[in-house]
Tab-separated table of C-alpha atoms in Angstrom:
chain	number	residue	atom	x	y	z
A	187	MET	CA	-9.955	19.226	5.580
A	188	THR	CA	-8.244	22.259	7.022
A	189	GLU	CA	-4.603	22.907	7.814
A	190	GLY	CA	-3.399	21.693	11.176
A	191	LEU	CA	-6.378	19.388	11.682
A	192	THR	CA	-6.428	17.141	14.740
A	193	SER	CA	-7.367	13.659	13.576
A	194	PRO	CA	-7.390	10.080	14.893
A	195	LEU	CA	-4.513	7.970	13.552
A	196	PHE	CA	-5.176	4.336	12.671
A	197	PRO	CA	-1.889	2.377	12.284
A	198	LEU	CA	-2.291	-0.664	10.018
A	199	ASN	CA	-0.049	-3.084	8.122
A	200	ILE	CA	-1.932	-2.080	4.960
A	201	ASN	CA	-2.558	1.354	3.523
A	202	VAL	CA	-4.908	3.128	1.148
A	203	LEU	CA	-4.088	5.705	-1.508
A	204	PRO	CA	-6.155	8.809	-2.375
A	205	GLY	CA	-9.145	7.898	-4.564
A	206	ALA	CA	-9.060	4.203	-3.633
A	207	LEU	CA	-11.278	2.165	-1.308
A	208	LEU	CA	-10.341	-0.064	1.609
A	209	PRO	CA	-12.724	-2.384	3.510
A	210	LEU	CA	-11.911	-2.840	7.206
A	211	GLN	CA	-13.203	-4.935	10.104
A	212	ILE	CA	-13.225	-3.020	13.370
A	213	PHE	CA	-13.199	-4.867	16.694
A	214	GLU	CA	-11.158	-2.941	19.279
A	215	PRO	CA	-13.394	-0.755	21.500
A	216	ARG	CA	-11.234	2.367	20.999
A	217	TYR	CA	-11.591	2.077	17.218
A	218	ILE	CA	-15.328	1.309	17.351
A	219	ASP	CA	-15.649	4.456	19.449
A	220	MET	CA	-13.501	6.376	16.956
A	221	ILE	CA	-15.710	5.273	14.045
A	222	ARG	CA	-18.878	6.228	15.953
A	223	LYS	CA	-17.483	9.731	16.628
A	224	CYS	CA	-16.319	10.141	13.028
A	225	LEU	CA	-19.758	9.179	11.704
A	226	SER	CA	-21.646	11.438	14.107
A	227	ASN	CA	-19.375	14.409	13.270
A	228	SER	CA	-19.154	13.644	9.509
A	229	GLU	CA	-15.370	13.479	9.858
A	230	GLY	CA	-12.696	11.119	8.658
A	231	PHE	CA	-9.473	9.789	10.140
A	232	CYS	CA	-5.939	9.002	8.984
A	233	ILE	CA	-4.651	5.573	8.040
A	234	VAL	CA	-0.914	5.391	8.717
A	235	LEU	CA	1.302	2.505	7.628
A	236	ALA	CA	2.753	0.918	10.771
A	237	LYS	CA	6.456	0.313	11.270
A	238	GLN	CA	7.926	-2.166	13.732
A	239	GLY	CA	8.611	-0.986	17.259
A	240	TYR	CA	8.113	2.359	18.942
A	241	ASP	CA	9.302	5.933	18.391
A	242	ASP	CA	12.404	6.770	20.419
A	243	LYS	CA	11.155	10.270	21.255
A	244	THR	CA	7.516	9.593	22.164
A	245	GLY	CA	7.455	5.892	23.068
A	246	LEU	CA	4.344	5.643	20.849
A	247	PRO	CA	3.858	3.025	18.108
A	248	SER	CA	6.083	3.812	15.136
A	249	HIS	CA	4.542	4.535	11.718
A	250	HIS	CA	5.204	6.427	8.488
A	251	ASN	CA	4.379	10.131	8.850
A	252	ILE	CA	3.160	10.558	5.273
A	253	ALA	CA	-0.289	9.001	5.231
A	254	THR	CA	-3.831	9.231	3.866
A	255	TYR	CA	-6.821	11.017	5.330
A	256	VAL	CA	-9.878	8.834	4.661
A	257	GLU	CA	-13.649	9.220	4.764
A	258	ILE	CA	-16.084	6.468	5.735
A	259	VAL	CA	-18.316	5.690	2.740
A	260	ASP	CA	-20.108	2.592	4.068
A	261	PHE	CA	-20.575	0.686	7.315
A	262	ASP	CA	-22.418	-2.445	8.396
A	263	GLN	CA	-22.614	-5.029	11.174
A	264	LEU	CA	-20.944	-8.147	9.786
A	265	ASP	CA	-22.112	-11.761	10.258
A	266	ASN	CA	-19.132	-12.338	12.579
A	267	GLY	CA	-20.416	-9.571	14.869
A	268	LEU	CA	-17.657	-7.127	13.923
A	269	LEU	CA	-18.211	-3.663	12.521
A	270	GLY	CA	-17.420	-3.536	8.827
A	271	ILE	CA	-16.564	-0.215	7.218
A	272	THR	CA	-15.334	0.915	3.819
A	273	VAL	CA	-13.163	4.010	3.610
A	274	ARG	CA	-12.132	6.109	0.620
A	275	GLY	CA	-8.736	7.800	0.522
A	276	LYS	CA	-9.145	11.573	0.234
A	277	ASP	CA	-5.933	13.486	0.879
A	278	LYS	CA	-2.216	12.952	1.284
A	279	ILE	CA	-1.267	14.239	4.738
A	280	LYS	CA	1.762	14.623	6.984
A	281	VAL	CA	1.573	13.806	10.689
A	282	GLN	CA	3.277	16.709	12.461
A	283	GLU	CA	2.897	15.508	16.048
A	284	LYS	CA	0.993	12.762	17.862
A	285	TRP	CA	-0.181	11.712	21.295
A	286	LYS	CA	-2.359	9.098	22.993
A	287	GLU	CA	-5.820	9.812	24.386
A	288	ASP	CA	-7.054	8.298	27.674
A	289	ASP	CA	-8.547	5.326	25.802
A	290	ASP	CA	-5.154	4.658	24.099
A	291	LEU	CA	-6.390	6.038	20.767
A	292	LEU	CA	-3.541	7.553	18.781
A	293	VAL	CA	-4.305	11.125	17.696
A	294	GLY	CA	-2.207	13.538	15.690
A	295	LYS	CA	-1.975	17.012	14.287
A	296	VAL	CA	-1.945	16.530	10.523
A	297	LEU	CA	-1.360	18.807	7.561
A	298	LYS	CA	-2.813	18.270	4.095
A	299	ILE	CA	-0.119	18.072	1.416
A	300	GLU	CA	-1.010	19.653	-1.914
A	301	GLU	CA	0.159	17.332	-4.679
A	302	LEU	CA	2.563	18.655	-7.343
A	303	ASP	CA	0.376	17.297	-10.126
A	304	GLU	CA	0.504	17.531	-13.889
A	305	ASP	CA	-1.265	15.867	-16.793
A	306	LEU	CA	1.240	13.524	-18.440
A	307	SER	CA	-1.392	11.553	-20.390
A	308	GLN	CA	-0.099	12.807	-23.764
A	309	GLU	CA	3.506	11.781	-23.143
A	310	PRO	CA	4.278	8.648	-25.208
A	311	LYS	CA	6.436	7.318	-22.342
A	312	TYR	CA	3.348	7.002	-20.122
A	313	SER	CA	0.579	6.184	-22.656
A	314	ASP	CA	0.588	2.513	-21.596
A	315	MET	CA	-0.248	3.591	-18.008
A	316	TRP	CA	-3.377	5.452	-19.187
A	317	ASN	CA	-4.360	2.520	-21.422
A	318	MET	CA	-3.936	0.146	-18.480
A	319	VAL	CA	-5.934	2.240	-16.009
A	320	GLU	CA	-8.800	2.684	-18.494
A	321	GLU	CA	-8.839	-1.049	-19.304
A	322	ILE	CA	-8.798	-2.046	-15.621
A	323	THR	CA	-11.378	0.514	-14.439
A	324	ASN	CA	-13.771	-0.492	-17.254
A	325	HIS	CA	-13.822	-4.077	-15.947
A	326	PRO	CA	-17.323	-4.778	-14.504
A	327	GLU	CA	-15.983	-5.870	-11.089
A	328	ILE	CA	-13.733	-2.809	-10.766
A	329	LYS	CA	-16.535	-0.505	-11.969
A	330	LYS	CA	-18.602	-1.635	-8.985
A	331	LEU	CA	-15.957	-0.167	-6.668
A	332	GLU	CA	-16.680	3.369	-7.933
A	333	LEU	CA	-13.042	4.386	-7.604
A	334	ASP	CA	-12.391	8.114	-7.627
A	335	LEU	CA	-10.320	8.344	-10.834
A	336	ASP	CA	-9.385	11.600	-12.568
A	337	THR	CA	-7.636	10.769	-15.865
A	338	THR	CA	-6.376	14.367	-16.194
A	339	SER	CA	-4.415	13.894	-12.958
A	340	SER	CA	-1.246	11.817	-13.212
A	341	SER	CA	-1.227	11.295	-9.433
A	342	SER	CA	-4.795	9.971	-9.563
A	343	VAL	CA	-3.952	7.554	-12.400
A	344	CYS	CA	-0.905	6.352	-10.464
A	345	TYR	CA	-2.790	5.951	-7.170
A	346	ILE	CA	-5.671	4.008	-8.733
A	347	LEU	CA	-3.363	1.724	-10.726
A	348	ALA	CA	-1.258	1.051	-7.621
A	349	SER	CA	-4.439	0.268	-5.681
A	350	VAL	CA	-5.764	-2.374	-8.068
A	351	LEU	CA	-2.433	-4.048	-8.869
A	352	PRO	CA	-0.957	-6.715	-6.546
A	353	ILE	CA	1.754	-4.560	-4.996
A	354	GLN	CA	3.082	-4.407	-1.437
A	355	PRO	CA	1.993	-1.777	1.118
A	356	ILE	CA	5.574	-0.420	1.306
A	357	GLU	CA	5.534	0.089	-2.490
A	358	LYS	CA	2.240	1.971	-2.202
A	359	GLN	CA	3.816	3.996	0.597
A	360	THR	CA	6.757	4.911	-1.644
A	361	ILE	CA	4.347	6.114	-4.353
A	362	LEU	CA	2.471	8.192	-1.769
A	363	GLU	CA	5.680	9.761	-0.462
A	364	LEU	CA	7.161	10.684	-3.856
A	365	ASP	CA	6.582	14.354	-4.637
A	366	SER	CA	6.097	14.638	-8.391
A	367	SER	CA	3.712	12.844	-10.757
A	368	ARG	CA	6.639	11.878	-12.964
A	369	GLU	CA	8.489	10.222	-10.048
A	370	LYS	CA	5.318	8.326	-9.070
A	371	LEU	CA	4.697	7.096	-12.626
A	372	ASP	CA	8.344	6.085	-13.192
A	373	TYR	CA	8.410	4.132	-9.925
A	374	LEU	CA	5.112	2.349	-10.678
A	375	LYS	CA	6.252	1.623	-14.242
A	376	GLY	CA	9.270	-0.177	-12.762
A	377	ILE	CA	7.017	-2.265	-10.500
A	378	ILE	CA	4.698	-3.178	-13.412
A	379	LYS	CA	7.738	-4.277	-15.430
A	380	LYS	CA	8.779	-6.575	-12.544
A	381	LEU	CA	5.219	-7.943	-12.392
A	382	GLY	CA	5.581	-8.824	-16.073
A	383	GLY	CA	3.218	-6.123	-17.377
């Protein structure tokens, strides 16, 4: 993904973090068309977490501007007649500007954000996070998902843990928006504590 890429924006009430998978059912014609174009051009799109209402400046649907660029890893016609796809989160991006196409598809100019990452696996404060992610990802059902986990990357460990734990989309969004690995891990640690972990 290059700098200043023009990409379709898909506002949803759920989000996906880099390295994680998200199954979706597509039924609106503009999004079916979007998926067809993405597949034929071997391109992805951006999943943005929707907010309520519309932007004051543009009058377009409001959403968080820090989002995830995703790639389609599987697609199928479902029994209910809808198009089923599975996407994998690839990169953290920032939506710099957006507009609507003639078919009402939201499109934006997006910039890949390089993560400020570090390996915190040897810090005693975070050892339980690495133990937890290894335990969870070794579970047979989770193994089937083929999550893109890099245990030398604190951001990756945080994203994958946040993806498999029962946490709210806005909490995942907060993790995505935090800049440093340490901030991400501390925030997730607080959530796990509340969950009773």
